[in-house]
Coordinates of C-alpha atoms in Angstrom, one line a residue:
M747 CA 14.1 14.4 21.1
S748 CA 15.3 11.0 20.1
T749 CA 13.0 8.2 19.2
T750 CA 14.2 6.1 22.2
T751 CA 13.4 9.0 24.6
T752 CA 10.0 9.5 23.0
K753 CA 9.2 5.8 23.4
N754 CA 10.2 5.9 27.1
K755 CA 8.1 9.0 27.7
H756 CA 5.0 7.7 25.9
K757 CA 5.5 3.9 26.3
E758 CA 1.8 3.3 26.7
M759 CA 1.1 4.8 23.3
T760 CA 1.4 3.4 19.8
L761 CA 1.8 5.5 16.7
L762 CA -1.4 4.3 15.0
G763 CA -3.3 4.7 18.3
A764 CA -2.2 8.3 18.7
I765 CA -3.0 9.0 15.0
E766 CA -6.5 7.5 15.5
R767 CA -7.1 9.7 18.6
V768 CA -6.0 12.9 16.9
V769 CA -8.2 12.2 13.9
E770 CA -11.2 11.7 16.2
L771 CA -10.6 14.9 18.2
S772 CA -9.6 17.0 15.2
E773 CA -12.8 16.5 13.3
G774 CA -14.6 19.9 13.0
S775 CA -12.0 21.5 15.4
K776 CA -10.9 24.3 13.1
L777 CA -7.4 23.6 14.6
S778 CA -8.6 25.5 17.7
A779 CA -6.5 26.0 20.8
A780 CA -9.0 23.9 22.8
F781 CA -8.5 21.0 20.4
M782 CA -4.7 21.3 20.5
K783 CA -4.8 21.2 24.3
K784 CA -7.2 18.3 24.5
A785 CA -5.2 16.2 22.1
G786 CA -1.9 17.6 23.3
K787 CA -0.5 14.4 24.7
E788 CA -1.0 12.5 21.4
I789 CA 0.1 15.4 19.2
R790 CA 3.4 15.9 21.2
F791 CA 4.0 12.1 21.0
L792 CA 3.7 12.2 17.2
A793 CA 5.5 15.4 16.7
D794 CA 8.5 14.2 18.8
S795 CA 8.5 10.8 17.1
F796 CA 8.5 12.2 13.6
G797 CA 10.6 15.3 14.3
I798 CA 7.9 17.7 13.1
T799 CA 5.8 20.5 14.5
P800 CA 2.5 19.9 16.4
Q801 CA 0.4 21.3 13.6
Q802 CA 2.2 19.2 11.0
A803 CA 1.5 16.2 13.2
V804 CA -2.2 16.9 13.1
L805 CA -2.1 17.4 9.3
F806 CA -0.3 14.1 8.9
C807 CA -2.9 12.3 11.0
I808 CA -5.7 13.7 8.8
S809 CA -3.7 12.6 5.7
M810 CA -3.7 9.1 7.1
E811 CA -7.4 9.2 7.6
K812 CA -8.2 10.7 4.1
G813 CA -5.5 8.8 2.2
P814 CA -3.2 7.2 1.5
R815 CA -3.9 8.4 -2.1
H816 CA -5.4 11.5 -3.6
I817 CA -5.5 13.8 -0.6
D818 CA -6.3 17.4 -1.4
Y819 CA -6.8 20.7 0.4
Y820 CA -10.5 20.2 0.5
D821 CA -10.1 17.0 2.4
Y822 CA -8.4 19.0 5.2
A823 CA -11.0 21.8 4.9
N824 CA -13.9 19.4 5.2
H825 CA -12.4 17.4 8.1
L826 CA -11.5 20.5 10.1
D827 CA -14.6 22.4 9.1
M828 CA -12.6 25.3 7.8
S829 CA -13.2 27.5 4.7
R830 CA -11.6 26.5 1.5
I831 CA -9.8 29.8 1.5
S832 CA -8.4 29.7 5.0
I833 CA -7.2 26.1 4.6
F834 CA -4.5 27.4 2.2
N835 CA -2.7 28.7 5.3
I836 CA -1.5 25.2 5.9
T837 CA 0.6 25.1 2.6
D838 CA 3.9 25.6 4.3
D839 CA 3.2 22.8 6.8
L840 CA 2.2 20.4 4.0
T841 CA 5.4 21.3 2.1
A842 CA 7.4 20.5 5.3
L843 CA 5.7 17.1 5.4
V844 CA 6.8 16.5 1.8
R845 CA 10.3 17.5 2.7
R846 CA 10.2 15.1 5.7
Q847 CA 9.0 12.5 3.1
L848 CA 5.9 11.7 5.1
L849 CA 3.8 13.0 2.2
R850 CA 4.6 13.2 -1.5
Y851 CA 3.1 15.3 -4.2
R852 CA 1.0 13.6 -6.8
D853 CA 1.9 16.4 -9.2
A854 CA 4.8 18.6 -8.1
K855 CA 4.0 21.2 -10.6
E856 CA 0.5 21.7 -9.2
Q857 CA 1.3 20.9 -5.6
D858 CA -2.4 20.5 -4.7
T859 CA -2.8 16.7 -4.1
F860 CA -0.8 14.3 -2.0
D861 CA 0.0 10.7 -1.3
I862 CA 1.5 8.8 1.6
S863 CA 4.3 6.6 0.4
T864 CA 4.4 2.9 0.8
D865 CA 7.5 3.1 2.9
V866 CA 5.8 5.3 5.5
L867 CA 2.7 3.0 5.6
K868 CA 5.0 -0.1 5.9
A869 CA 6.8 1.4 8.9
L870 CA 3.5 2.4 10.6
R871 CA 2.1 -1.1 10.3
H872 CA 5.0 -2.2 12.5
N873 CA 4.6 0.8 14.9
K874 CA 7.8 2.3 13.6
V875 CA 8.7 5.8 12.5
Y876 CA 9.7 6.1 8.9
E877 CA 13.3 7.2 8.9
M878 CA 14.7 9.1 5.9
P879 CA 17.5 7.3 4.2
K880 CA 21.0 7.8 5.5
L881 CA 22.5 10.4 3.3
K882 CA 26.1 10.9 4.7
D883 CA 29.2 8.7 4.3
L884 CA 27.8 6.9 1.3
D885 CA 29.8 5.1 -1.3
C886 CA 29.1 5.6 -5.0
A887 CA 26.7 2.7 -5.4
E888 CA 24.7 3.9 -2.3
L889 CA 24.6 7.4 -3.7
F890 CA 23.1 6.2 -7.0
E891 CA 20.5 4.2 -5.1
V892 CA 19.4 7.3 -3.3
M893 CA 19.3 9.1 -6.7
R894 CA 17.3 6.3 -8.2
K895 CA 14.5 6.8 -5.7
W896 CA 14.6 10.6 -6.1
F897 CA 14.5 10.5 -9.9
D898 CA 11.7 7.9 -9.7
D899 CA 9.8 10.5 -7.7
L900 CA 10.6 13.1 -10.3
S901 CA 9.2 10.8 -13.1
D902 CA 6.0 10.4 -11.0
D903 CA 5.7 14.2 -10.7
A904 CA 6.2 13.9 -7.0
V905 CA 8.9 16.5 -6.9
L906 CA 9.9 19.6 -8.8
P907 CA 13.1 19.6 -10.8
S908 CA 14.3 22.7 -8.9
L909 CA 13.7 21.1 -5.5
L910 CA 15.4 17.9 -6.7
S911 CA 18.4 20.0 -7.8
D912 CA 18.6 21.5 -4.3
D913 CA 18.3 18.0 -2.7
L914 CA 21.0 16.7 -5.0
N915 CA 23.3 19.6 -4.1
A916 CA 22.8 18.9 -0.4
L917 CA 23.5 15.2 -1.0
F918 CA 26.7 16.0 -2.8
D919 CA 27.7 18.4 0.0
D920 CA 27.2 15.6 2.5
N921 CA 29.4 13.2 0.4
P922 CA 32.4 15.0 -0.9
Q923 CA 34.5 11.9 -0.5
I924 CA 32.9 10.2 -3.5
E925 CA 34.9 10.4 -6.7
F926 CA 31.8 10.9 -8.8
V927 CA 30.9 14.0 -6.7
K928 CA 34.5 15.3 -6.9
R929 CA 34.6 15.0 -10.7
L930 CA 31.1 16.3 -11.2
R931 CA 31.8 19.4 -9.1
A932 CA 35.1 20.0 -10.9
L933 CA 33.1 20.5 -14.1
K934 CA 31.6 23.7 -12.6
L935 CA 28.2 23.4 -14.3
N936 CA 25.3 25.5 -13.5
K937 CA 22.4 23.9 -11.6
R938 CA 20.3 23.1 -14.7
N939 CA 23.1 21.5 -16.6
E940 CA 24.4 19.6 -13.6
L941 CA 20.9 18.2 -13.0
M942 CA 20.8 17.1 -16.7
L943 CA 24.2 15.4 -16.6
V944 CA 23.4 13.7 -13.3
Y945 CA 20.1 12.5 -14.9
F946 CA 22.0 10.9 -17.8
C947 CA 24.3 9.2 -15.3
H948 CA 21.3 8.0 -13.3
L949 CA 19.7 6.5 -16.5
Q950 CA 23.0 4.8 -17.4
V951 CA 23.7 3.3 -14.0
N952 CA 20.2 2.6 -12.6
K953 CA 18.2 2.0 -15.8
D954 CA 20.9 0.7 -18.1
D955 CA 19.6 3.2 -20.5
D956 CA 22.2 4.6 -22.9
D957 CA 19.7 5.8 -25.6
I958 CA 17.9 8.9 -24.3
R959 CA 15.0 10.4 -26.2
P960 CA 14.2 14.1 -25.7
N961 CA 10.8 13.3 -24.3
Q962 CA 12.6 11.6 -21.4
L963 CA 14.1 15.0 -20.6
E964 CA 10.7 16.6 -19.9
D965 CA 11.1 15.3 -16.4
I966 CA 14.0 17.6 -15.6
C967 CA 12.4 20.7 -17.1
E968 CA 10.3 23.0 -14.9
T969 CA 8.2 24.4 -17.7
M970 CA 7.3 23.5 -21.3
S971 CA 9.3 26.5 -22.5
D972 CA 12.4 25.1 -20.7
F973 CA 11.9 21.8 -22.5
T974 CA 11.4 23.4 -25.9
R975 CA 14.6 25.4 -25.5
L976 CA 16.5 22.3 -24.3
R977 CA 15.3 20.2 -27.2
G978 CA 16.3 22.9 -29.7
E979 CA 19.8 23.1 -28.2
L980 CA 20.3 19.4 -28.3
R981 CA 19.1 19.1 -32.0
S982 CA 21.3 22.0 -33.1
G983 CA 24.3 20.6 -31.1
S984 CA 24.7 23.9 -29.2
H985 CA 24.0 22.5 -25.8
V986 CA 26.9 23.0 -23.4
L987 CA 27.0 19.3 -22.5
I988 CA 27.5 18.5 -26.1
E989 CA 30.1 21.3 -26.6
R990 CA 32.0 20.0 -23.6
K991 CA 31.8 16.4 -24.9
L992 CA 29.9 15.1 -21.9
I993 CA 26.9 13.9 -24.0
E994 CA 26.6 13.2 -27.7
P995 CA 24.1 12.1 -30.3
Y996 CA 23.3 8.4 -30.3
C997 CA 24.9 6.5 -33.2
E998 CA 22.8 3.7 -34.8
N999 CA 24.0 1.6 -37.8
G1000 CA 26.9 4.0 -38.0
I1001 CA 24.7 7.1 -38.4
V1002 CA 24.4 9.9 -35.9
N1003 CA 20.8 10.3 -34.8
N1004 CA 20.3 13.9 -33.5
S1005 CA 17.0 13.0 -31.8
R1006 CA 18.6 10.6 -29.3
F1007 CA 21.5 11.1 -27.0
K1008 CA 23.9 9.3 -24.6
L1009 CA 26.9 9.9 -22.3
T1010 CA 30.1 10.1 -24.2
D1011 CA 32.6 7.3 -23.5
E1012 CA 34.9 9.8 -22.0
A1013 CA 32.2 11.0 -19.6
K1014 CA 31.5 7.4 -18.5
K1015 CA 35.1 6.7 -18.0
N1016 CA 35.6 9.9 -16.0
L1017 CA 32.4 10.2 -13.9
L1018 CA 31.5 6.6 -13.4
C1019 CA 35.0 5.2 -12.7
E1020 CA 34.0 3.9 -9.3
L1021 CA 31.3 1.7 -10.7
H1022 CA 33.5 0.3 -13.5
M1023 CA 31.0 1.1 -16.2
P1024 CA 32.2 0.1 -19.7
A1025 CA 33.4 3.1 -21.7
G1026 CA 31.6 1.6 -24.8
E1027 CA 29.6 -1.3 -25.8
E1028 CA 31.5 -4.5 -26.6
K1029 CA 29.8 -4.5 -30.0
L1030 CA 29.0 -1.2 -31.5
S1031 CA 25.5 -0.4 -32.6
G1032 CA 24.6 -1.9 -35.9
V1033 CA 27.3 -4.5 -35.9
I1034 CA 26.5 -8.1 -36.6
D1035 CA 28.9 -10.7 -35.1
A1036 CA 30.1 -13.4 -37.5
G1037 CA 28.9 -16.1 -35.0
M1038 CA 25.4 -14.8 -35.2
I1039 CA 25.0 -15.2 -39.0
T1040 CA 23.0 -18.3 -40.0
P1041 CA 24.8 -20.6 -42.5
K1042 CA 23.1 -20.6 -45.9
V1043 CA 24.0 -22.5 -49.1
L1044 CA 24.2 -20.2 -52.1
Y1045 CA 24.3 -21.2 -55.8
Y1046 CA 26.2 -19.2 -58.4
T1047 CA 27.1 -19.4 -62.0
E1048 CA 30.6 -20.8 -62.5
Q1049 CA 32.1 -17.4 -63.1
V1050 CA 30.5 -15.7 -60.0
E1051 CA 31.4 -18.7 -57.8
R1052 CA 35.1 -18.4 -58.9
Q1053 CA 35.2 -14.8 -57.9
V1054 CA 33.4 -15.4 -54.6
D1055 CA 35.9 -18.2 -53.7
E1056 CA 38.7 -15.8 -54.5
L1057 CA 37.4 -13.2 -52.1
K1058 CA 36.8 -15.8 -49.4
G1059 CA 40.4 -16.8 -49.7
F1060 CA 41.5 -13.2 -49.6
F1061 CA 39.4 -12.5 -46.5
Q1062 CA 40.9 -15.3 -44.5
Q1063 CA 42.9 -13.6 -41.7
D1064 CA 46.4 -15.0 -42.5
Q1065 CA 46.1 -14.2 -46.2
Y1066 CA 44.5 -10.8 -45.5
K1067 CA 47.4 -9.8 -43.2
L1068 CA 50.0 -10.9 -45.7
I1069 CA 48.4 -9.0 -48.5
K1070 CA 48.1 -5.9 -46.4
Q1071 CA 51.8 -6.2 -45.5
R1072 CA 52.9 -6.5 -49.1
M1073 CA 50.7 -3.6 -50.2
Q1074 CA 52.2 -1.4 -47.5
Q1075 CA 55.7 -2.4 -48.6
R1076 CA 54.9 -1.3 -52.1
G1077 CA 53.3 2.0 -51.0
F1078 CA 49.8 1.0 -52.1
R1079 CA 46.6 1.8 -50.1
Q1080 CA 45.8 -0.9 -47.6
G1081 CA 42.1 -0.7 -47.6
F1082 CA 40.0 -3.0 -49.8
A1083 CA 36.8 -1.7 -51.4
C1084 CA 34.5 -4.1 -53.2
L1085 CA 31.4 -3.6 -55.3
F1086 CA 28.7 -6.3 -55.7
Y1087 CA 26.3 -5.3 -58.4
G1088 CA 23.5 -6.9 -60.3
G1089 CA 19.7 -7.4 -60.3
P1090 CA 17.6 -7.9 -57.2
G1091 CA 17.5 -11.3 -55.7
T1092 CA 20.9 -12.4 -57.2
G1093 CA 22.5 -13.0 -53.8
K1094 CA 24.7 -9.9 -53.3
T1095 CA 23.8 -9.1 -49.7
E1096 CA 23.6 -12.7 -48.6
T1097 CA 27.1 -13.3 -50.1
V1098 CA 28.5 -10.6 -47.9
Y1099 CA 27.0 -12.2 -44.9
Q1100 CA 28.3 -15.7 -45.7
L1101 CA 31.8 -14.4 -46.5
A1102 CA 31.7 -12.7 -43.1
R1103 CA 30.6 -15.9 -41.4
Q1104 CA 33.2 -18.0 -43.2
T1105 CA 36.1 -15.7 -42.4
G1106 CA 35.1 -14.7 -38.9
R1107 CA 34.5 -11.0 -39.6
S1108 CA 31.7 -9.0 -38.1
I1109 CA 29.7 -6.7 -40.3
M1110 CA 28.9 -3.0 -39.7
V1111 CA 25.8 -2.5 -41.7
V1112 CA 24.8 0.8 -43.3
D1113 CA 21.2 0.6 -44.7
V1114 CA 21.4 3.6 -47.0
P1115 CA 17.7 4.0 -48.0
Q1116 CA 16.8 4.0 -44.3
I1117 CA 19.3 6.6 -43.1
K1118 CA 19.7 8.9 -46.0
S1119 CA 16.9 11.2 -44.9
K1120 CA 18.7 11.7 -41.6
W1121 CA 21.6 13.2 -43.4
V1122 CA 19.8 16.4 -44.3
G1123 CA 21.6 19.3 -42.7
E1124 CA 24.0 17.0 -41.0
S1125 CA 25.5 15.2 -43.9
E1126 CA 29.2 16.0 -43.4
K1127 CA 29.2 15.4 -39.6
N1128 CA 27.2 12.2 -39.8
I1129 CA 29.0 10.4 -42.6
K1130 CA 32.4 11.3 -41.0
A1131 CA 31.0 9.9 -37.7
L1132 CA 30.1 6.7 -39.5
F1133 CA 33.7 6.2 -40.7
D1134 CA 35.0 7.2 -37.3
Q1135 CA 32.9 4.5 -35.7
Y1136 CA 34.2 2.0 -38.3
R1137 CA 37.8 3.0 -37.6
A1138 CA 37.2 2.5 -33.8
L1139 CA 35.8 -0.9 -34.5
V1140 CA 38.8 -1.9 -36.6
D1141 CA 41.2 -0.7 -33.9
K1142 CA 39.4 -2.7 -31.2
A1143 CA 38.8 -5.9 -33.2
S1144 CA 41.4 -8.6 -33.7
V1145 CA 39.9 -9.3 -37.1
A1146 CA 38.9 -6.3 -39.2
P1147 CA 35.2 -6.1 -39.7
I1148 CA 33.4 -5.5 -43.0
L1149 CA 31.8 -2.1 -43.6
L1150 CA 28.7 -2.9 -45.7
F1151 CA 26.8 -0.2 -47.6
N1152 CA 23.7 -2.1 -48.5
E1153 CA 21.6 -0.8 -51.5
A1154 CA 24.2 1.9 -52.0
D1155 CA 22.7 3.3 -55.3
A1156 CA 21.8 6.6 -53.7
I1157 CA 25.3 7.4 -52.6
I1158 CA 27.6 6.1 -55.3
G1159 CA 25.6 7.3 -58.3
T1160 CA 26.8 10.0 -60.7
R1161 CA 27.6 13.3 -58.9
K1162 CA 25.5 16.3 -60.0
S1163 CA 27.6 19.0 -61.7
G1164 CA 26.5 22.5 -61.0
A1165 CA 24.3 21.4 -58.1
S1166 CA 22.1 24.2 -56.9
S1167 CA 19.4 22.7 -54.7
A1168 CA 20.1 21.9 -51.1
V1169 CA 19.5 18.2 -51.6
D1170 CA 21.8 17.9 -54.6
K1171 CA 24.6 19.7 -52.7
M1172 CA 24.0 17.4 -49.7
E1173 CA 24.3 14.3 -51.9
N1174 CA 27.5 15.6 -53.5
T1175 CA 28.9 16.4 -50.1
I1176 CA 28.2 12.8 -48.9
Q1177 CA 29.8 11.3 -52.0
N1178 CA 32.9 13.5 -51.8
I1179 CA 33.4 12.5 -48.2
I1180 CA 33.0 8.8 -48.9
L1181 CA 35.5 9.1 -51.8
Q1182 CA 38.0 10.7 -49.4
E1183 CA 37.4 8.1 -46.8
M1184 CA 37.9 5.3 -49.3
E1185 CA 41.3 6.7 -50.1
T1186 CA 42.4 6.2 -46.5
L1187 CA 40.3 3.2 -45.7
D1188 CA 42.0 0.6 -43.4
G1189 CA 39.7 -2.4 -43.6
I1190 CA 37.1 -3.9 -45.9
M1191 CA 34.3 -2.0 -47.4
I1192 CA 31.6 -3.6 -49.6
A1193 CA 28.8 -1.8 -51.4
T1194 CA 25.9 -3.5 -53.1
T1195 CA 23.8 -1.9 -55.9
N1196 CA 21.1 -2.8 -58.3
L1197 CA 21.7 0.2 -60.6
E1198 CA 25.3 -0.1 -61.8
E1199 CA 24.7 2.0 -64.8
N1200 CA 24.4 5.1 -62.6
L1201 CA 27.8 4.5 -60.9
D1202 CA 30.0 7.6 -60.7
P1203 CA 33.4 7.0 -62.4
A1204 CA 35.2 8.2 -59.4
F1205 CA 33.7 5.4 -57.3
E1206 CA 34.3 2.8 -60.1
R1207 CA 38.1 3.6 -59.9
R1208 CA 38.2 3.1 -56.1
F1209 CA 36.5 -0.3 -56.0
L1210 CA 39.4 -2.8 -56.2
Y1211 CA 37.0 -5.8 -56.7
K1212 CA 33.9 -5.5 -58.8
L1213 CA 31.6 -8.6 -58.9
K1214 CA 28.6 -8.8 -61.2
F1215 CA 25.9 -11.1 -59.8
V1216 CA 23.7 -12.5 -62.6
K1217 CA 20.6 -14.6 -62.5
P1218 CA 21.5 -18.3 -62.3
D1219 CA 21.4 -20.3 -65.4
A1220 CA 19.0 -23.3 -65.8
S1221 CA 21.4 -25.8 -64.2
V1222 CA 22.0 -23.6 -61.1
R1223 CA 18.2 -22.9 -60.9
I1224 CA 17.6 -26.7 -60.7
H1225 CA 19.9 -26.9 -57.6
I1226 CA 18.2 -23.9 -56.0
W1227 CA 14.7 -25.3 -56.6
K1228 CA 15.7 -28.7 -55.2
S1229 CA 17.4 -27.2 -52.1
M1230 CA 14.4 -25.1 -51.2
I1231 CA 11.7 -27.7 -52.0
P1232 CA 13.4 -31.1 -51.5
E1233 CA 10.2 -33.0 -52.4
L1234 CA 10.5 -31.8 -56.0
T1235 CA 11.4 -34.6 -58.4
E1236 CA 14.4 -34.1 -60.7
A1237 CA 12.0 -33.9 -63.7
D1238 CA 9.7 -31.3 -62.0
A1239 CA 12.8 -29.2 -60.9
Q1240 CA 14.1 -29.2 -64.5
A1241 CA 10.6 -28.3 -65.9
I1242 CA 10.1 -25.3 -63.5
A1243 CA 13.7 -24.1 -63.8
S1244 CA 13.4 -24.2 -67.6
Q1245 CA 10.1 -22.4 -67.7
Y1246 CA 11.0 -19.5 -65.4
D1247 CA 14.1 -17.4 -65.6
F1248 CA 14.2 -16.6 -61.9
S1249 CA 16.8 -15.2 -59.6
G1250 CA 17.5 -17.0 -56.4
G1251 CA 15.4 -14.5 -54.5
Q1252 CA 12.4 -15.0 -56.7
I1253 CA 12.7 -18.8 -56.3
E1254 CA 12.8 -18.3 -52.5
N1255 CA 9.7 -16.2 -52.6
V1256 CA 7.9 -19.0 -54.5
A1257 CA 9.2 -21.6 -52.1
R1258 CA 7.9 -19.7 -49.1
R1259 CA 4.5 -19.2 -50.6
Y1260 CA 4.4 -22.9 -51.5
T1261 CA 5.2 -23.8 -47.9
V1262 CA 2.4 -21.5 -46.6
D1263 CA 0.0 -23.1 -49.0
C1264 CA 1.0 -26.6 -47.8
I1265 CA 0.5 -25.6 -44.2
L1266 CA -3.0 -24.1 -44.9
H1267 CA -4.3 -26.7 -47.3
G1268 CA -2.1 -29.8 -47.0
S1269 CA 0.5 -31.2 -49.3
Q1270 CA -0.4 -32.1 -52.9
K1271 CA 0.8 -35.2 -54.7
D1272 CA 1.3 -33.3 -58.0
I1273 CA 3.0 -30.0 -56.9
L1274 CA 4.1 -28.8 -60.3
P1275 CA 0.8 -27.1 -61.2
L1276 CA 0.8 -25.2 -57.9
L1277 CA 4.4 -24.1 -58.4
S1278 CA 3.6 -22.9 -61.9
N1279 CA 0.7 -20.8 -60.7
L1280 CA 2.9 -19.3 -57.9
S1281 CA 5.7 -18.7 -60.3
S1282 CA 3.4 -16.9 -62.7
D1283 CA 2.4 -14.6 -59.9
E1284 CA 6.0 -13.9 -59.1
Q1285 CA 7.2 -13.3 -62.6
L1286 CA 8.2 -9.7 -63.2
M1287 CA 9.0 -7.7 -66.3
K1288 CA 12.6 -7.9 -67.3
K1289 CA 14.6 -4.7 -67.3
N1290 CA 17.4 -4.0 -69.8
Q1291 CA 20.7 -3.3 -68.1
R1292 CA 23.7 -1.7 -69.6
R1293 CA 27.1 -3.4 -69.1
I1294 CA 29.9 -1.4 -67.6
G1295 CA 33.6 -2.0 -68.0
F1296 CA 34.2 -4.1 -64.9
L1297 CA 36.3 -7.2 -64.7
R1298 CA 34.1 -10.3 -65.1

């Protein structure tokens, strides 16, 4: 019976009034025939209004009285004066109320406690029947809005994954006109894999989440053993969605992370075409845009400054394109690999950043010490993925970015002959792949290292430019001290620069500590004693370094 007809038939009744009357009459009734007859008018009104059975209408009324939160079987038993065993006979009716969305599970895996949703309560306050969302003739955006609510219920443990899968299947059956549905069905995935792929699409569209951790996938697993199996398949790369290139490991700083996953660009393009989702990020993960780099004045020795200026001129786009063209005409490799080597704090990394800023080049940063541990067991695939990402970035960018291997000591050191351990073999594999990639490099690669004496000869040959960064001499140190502590007099700057043979990084550390001291204790008129004390704390033992045959 339609809602309009019901209202005409019971126009003197209100929903809340009928619910209150049924609650009053049902207390201690044991759901007897006498009670059902006595409250028959109100029960029929509610059953007709909500499209449910009379007994389900009674149970919904009791739920309203005992709820709207944490309603359990014993609430029904106590209210109806029924045994705790016999009350379980109402399980099918409560499940039907959940399917009608008048109740929702608090924990779908247990299915023993219930809530009444806010939407149902809101409708009743206005004497209206909660209507389930329209599920036919949807467009793609409306479809994903329905799925958003359903997956939110899944995250709240209000529905089982298997039941959600059934509901999604019915939803897709009702909306075959949507391109997303057509393309999803064309994949012919089983229920479990289809649910997982739809979940990834939901997170991308509704949550803007393109970085999925395995723990998020617990929601779509019925049991812990299902989750353990799924996690293993993902980490090993054997899951069917990975094999079919629908999802892939997340790539961060150019390195594949097998503990996080995302939709592939191709899957986004194919499945989410109606929503115009971008196939990939405008800036790949780990890429620093040139415009985001803070300008910084660097001081070098005369020789280093000349080499840096030469590289800056070479990296200017017009000059870079011309040199590439000439190299191609002569049959030379077109990629340019540079090595910046020297002691800590001498400005190697900051020079890369400033060159990038001055020449309008983004930087794809590879922090080797941080990511090396993630290569174990996946070295070949991950290092190739890194260069694949860089190639994609070069293809997309109008100005070739810089690929920066920062602190690259661990991957450009001498290869181990006769390697027998798994770690040694892994490191040799990484190095061999990098050497191969440097042969075909199309772009600019810069590696920085503090330990040039360990450089493998094969790498030394492949670096076209090799710049040695040395500690600044006394005249340069004076400029650095003055730039970082402007209140220093010329005499004090000369004194501190002469006394301490510091790198630029060490001077910056002292300057930062001096600034903190001034903030805490106020500025001092005579600052040289304080700087001397701070410099003594900063001073480190010098290390002997072997020279190698690089151009200076």
